[in-house]
Amino acid sequence: MSMLPAIFLLSLLGVASSEKFLYMEGQVYCDTCRIGFTTRVSEWIAGAKVEIECHDPATKELKLNIEGVTNSTGWYRIPVAGDHEEENCVVKLVESPRKDCDSPNRGADSSRILITYNVGISSNNRLINPLGFAIKDPLPACGDVLKELELA
Ligand SMILES: *[C@@H]1O[C@H](CO)[C@@H](O)[C@H](O)[C@H]1NC(C)=O
C-alpha cells in the first residue's frame, strides 16, 4: 500500500481538529419564589433562549454572539470555536416561552464566563451557573421554602 493515502488522510484530520470547540452549558430556571437563586420548588424552563456575547475589553468591539435554546430539561449547550480568554464574555437570558415566568431575574439574568482552554480542565465542557426568570406570582409553597432556608 502506498504511503500517500495515509498522509493525505492525516492531513485531513489535522485540518478537521484545528477547529476546536468548547461547549458552554447551563440551565435556565423559573424562579418560582422570586428570590434570585434556585430552590427545591424552582422549575427548569424548556425552550428558553440565551445568548453568549464577548467583547474586546479595549475597543468594546463585539467579538462573539451566539444564541442557544434550552432542551426539555432546561439545559442549553452552546459550541464556541476558538479561545476567548482575552475577551469579556457573558451569557445572558434572552427570552422565556413561559408567559407567567418571563422577566429576567435581576442579578441572576446574566453571568460572566471564561471561554478558554487555559483553566486546567481537560474536558471541553464548561458548566455555567443557572440563570433564572422570575415568576409573576410566587408559589404558595414559597412561605415554607423561605422558612427552611431561614430567610423568613
Ligand atoms: C439536555 O441537554 C443536556 C446538556 O447538554 C444533556 O445532558 C441532556 O441529556 C439533554 N436532555 C435531553 C432530554 O435531551
XYZ file of C-alpha atoms and ligand atoms in Angstrom:
166
model
C 0.000 0.000 0.000
C 1.274 3.422 -0.889
C 2.002 5.894 1.907
C 0.225 8.673 0.071
C -3.369 7.911 1.091
C -2.311 7.679 4.729
C -0.542 11.006 4.593
C -3.489 12.572 2.825
C -5.849 11.239 5.496
C -3.648 12.517 8.318
C -3.538 15.993 6.848
C -7.328 15.978 6.519
C -7.640 15.012 10.173
C -5.231 17.810 11.036
C -7.452 20.346 9.322
C -10.580 18.993 10.986
C -9.128 19.043 14.501
C -7.609 22.529 14.244
C -11.125 23.896 14.794
C -11.676 23.119 18.454
C -14.886 23.753 20.320
C -15.718 24.460 23.920
C -19.244 23.544 24.959
C -20.749 26.126 27.253
C -23.626 24.563 29.132
C -26.014 25.561 31.842
C -29.635 25.516 32.903
C -32.422 28.082 32.843
C -34.966 28.017 35.645
C -38.156 29.706 36.644
C -37.535 31.383 39.979
C -40.911 30.429 41.437
C -40.202 32.220 44.734
C -38.615 35.347 43.219
C -35.571 35.130 45.440
C -32.748 35.159 42.912
C -31.453 31.609 43.198
C -32.712 28.063 42.725
C -34.778 26.373 45.434
C -36.437 22.961 45.680
C -39.545 24.401 44.004
C -37.730 26.050 41.077
C -38.749 24.767 37.656
C -36.427 24.240 34.684
C -37.598 26.029 31.549
C -37.602 24.287 28.169
C -37.325 26.418 25.044
C -35.714 29.406 26.782
C -33.322 31.482 24.664
C -29.942 32.589 25.951
C -27.008 34.226 24.250
C -23.286 34.405 24.701
C -21.555 37.679 23.938
C -17.883 38.525 24.038
C -16.400 41.988 23.686
C -12.884 43.194 23.222
C -12.011 44.795 26.582
C -10.169 47.705 24.980
C -12.203 48.568 21.880
C -15.561 47.179 23.144
C -15.948 45.596 19.723
C -18.340 42.627 19.620
C -16.251 39.514 19.016
C -18.755 36.739 19.528
C -22.535 36.482 19.633
C -24.223 33.074 19.660
C -27.720 32.077 20.699
C -28.799 28.850 22.296
C -32.106 27.284 23.313
C -32.772 25.035 26.301
C -33.907 21.439 25.855
C -36.687 19.646 27.718
C -34.685 19.576 30.955
C -33.800 23.257 30.764
C -30.236 22.780 29.526
C -28.549 24.744 26.783
C -25.259 23.670 25.259
C -23.536 26.192 23.027
C -20.467 25.236 20.996
C -17.906 28.035 20.789
C -14.976 27.872 18.388
C -11.580 29.084 19.472
C -10.249 30.584 22.685
C -11.730 33.811 24.077
C -9.605 34.224 27.175
C -8.687 37.821 26.336
C -12.289 38.930 25.864
C -15.051 39.907 28.269
C -17.719 37.247 27.853
C -21.176 36.929 29.359
C -24.076 34.569 28.943
C -27.483 36.180 29.357
C -31.162 35.428 29.215
C -32.953 36.498 26.047
C -36.464 35.083 26.112
C -38.716 32.768 28.077
C -41.541 30.790 26.467
C -43.482 30.951 29.761
C -45.728 33.991 29.905
C -46.104 33.567 33.677
C -42.329 33.498 34.121
C -40.566 35.761 31.662
C -38.932 38.663 33.447
C -35.174 38.225 33.692
C -34.236 37.944 37.344
C -32.144 40.845 38.488
C -28.737 39.523 39.478
C -29.370 36.040 38.068
C -30.114 37.016 34.467
C -26.538 37.008 33.251
C -23.222 35.600 34.216
C -19.650 36.482 33.351
C -17.960 33.473 31.839
C -14.485 32.400 30.829
C -14.244 30.764 27.414
C -10.763 29.344 27.407
C -8.754 26.164 27.305
C -6.298 27.593 29.846
C -8.053 26.634 33.055
C -6.569 23.210 33.696
C -9.758 21.352 32.770
C -9.281 18.562 30.253
C -12.978 18.357 29.389
C -14.298 20.604 26.619
C -17.490 21.201 28.582
C -17.790 24.337 30.692
C -20.533 24.443 33.300
C -22.234 27.792 33.867
C -24.356 28.707 36.912
C -28.128 28.514 36.336
C -29.857 31.636 35.011
C -33.361 32.488 36.187
C -36.527 34.176 35.000
C -38.788 35.441 37.799
C -42.345 34.155 38.079
C -45.145 36.760 38.288
C -46.888 35.246 41.337
C -44.745 33.275 43.799
C -45.997 29.743 44.557
C -47.916 29.148 47.806
C -45.130 26.738 48.860
C -42.628 29.608 48.963
C -43.511 30.515 52.535
C -42.276 27.104 53.686
C -39.286 27.212 51.355
C -38.133 30.543 52.773
C -38.599 29.222 56.328
C -36.479 26.172 55.522
C -33.796 28.494 54.169
C -34.182 30.602 57.322
C -34.973 33.644 55.222
C -38.382 34.195 56.796
C -30.377 18.297 27.618
O -29.083 18.842 27.498
C -28.164 18.374 28.491
C -26.883 19.160 28.350
O -26.381 19.103 27.070
C -27.982 16.882 28.324
O -27.105 16.406 29.320
C -29.326 16.194 28.444
O -29.164 14.826 28.175
C -30.324 16.795 27.464
N -31.631 16.227 27.746
C -32.423 15.794 26.787
C -33.704 15.193 27.215
O -32.113 15.878 25.596
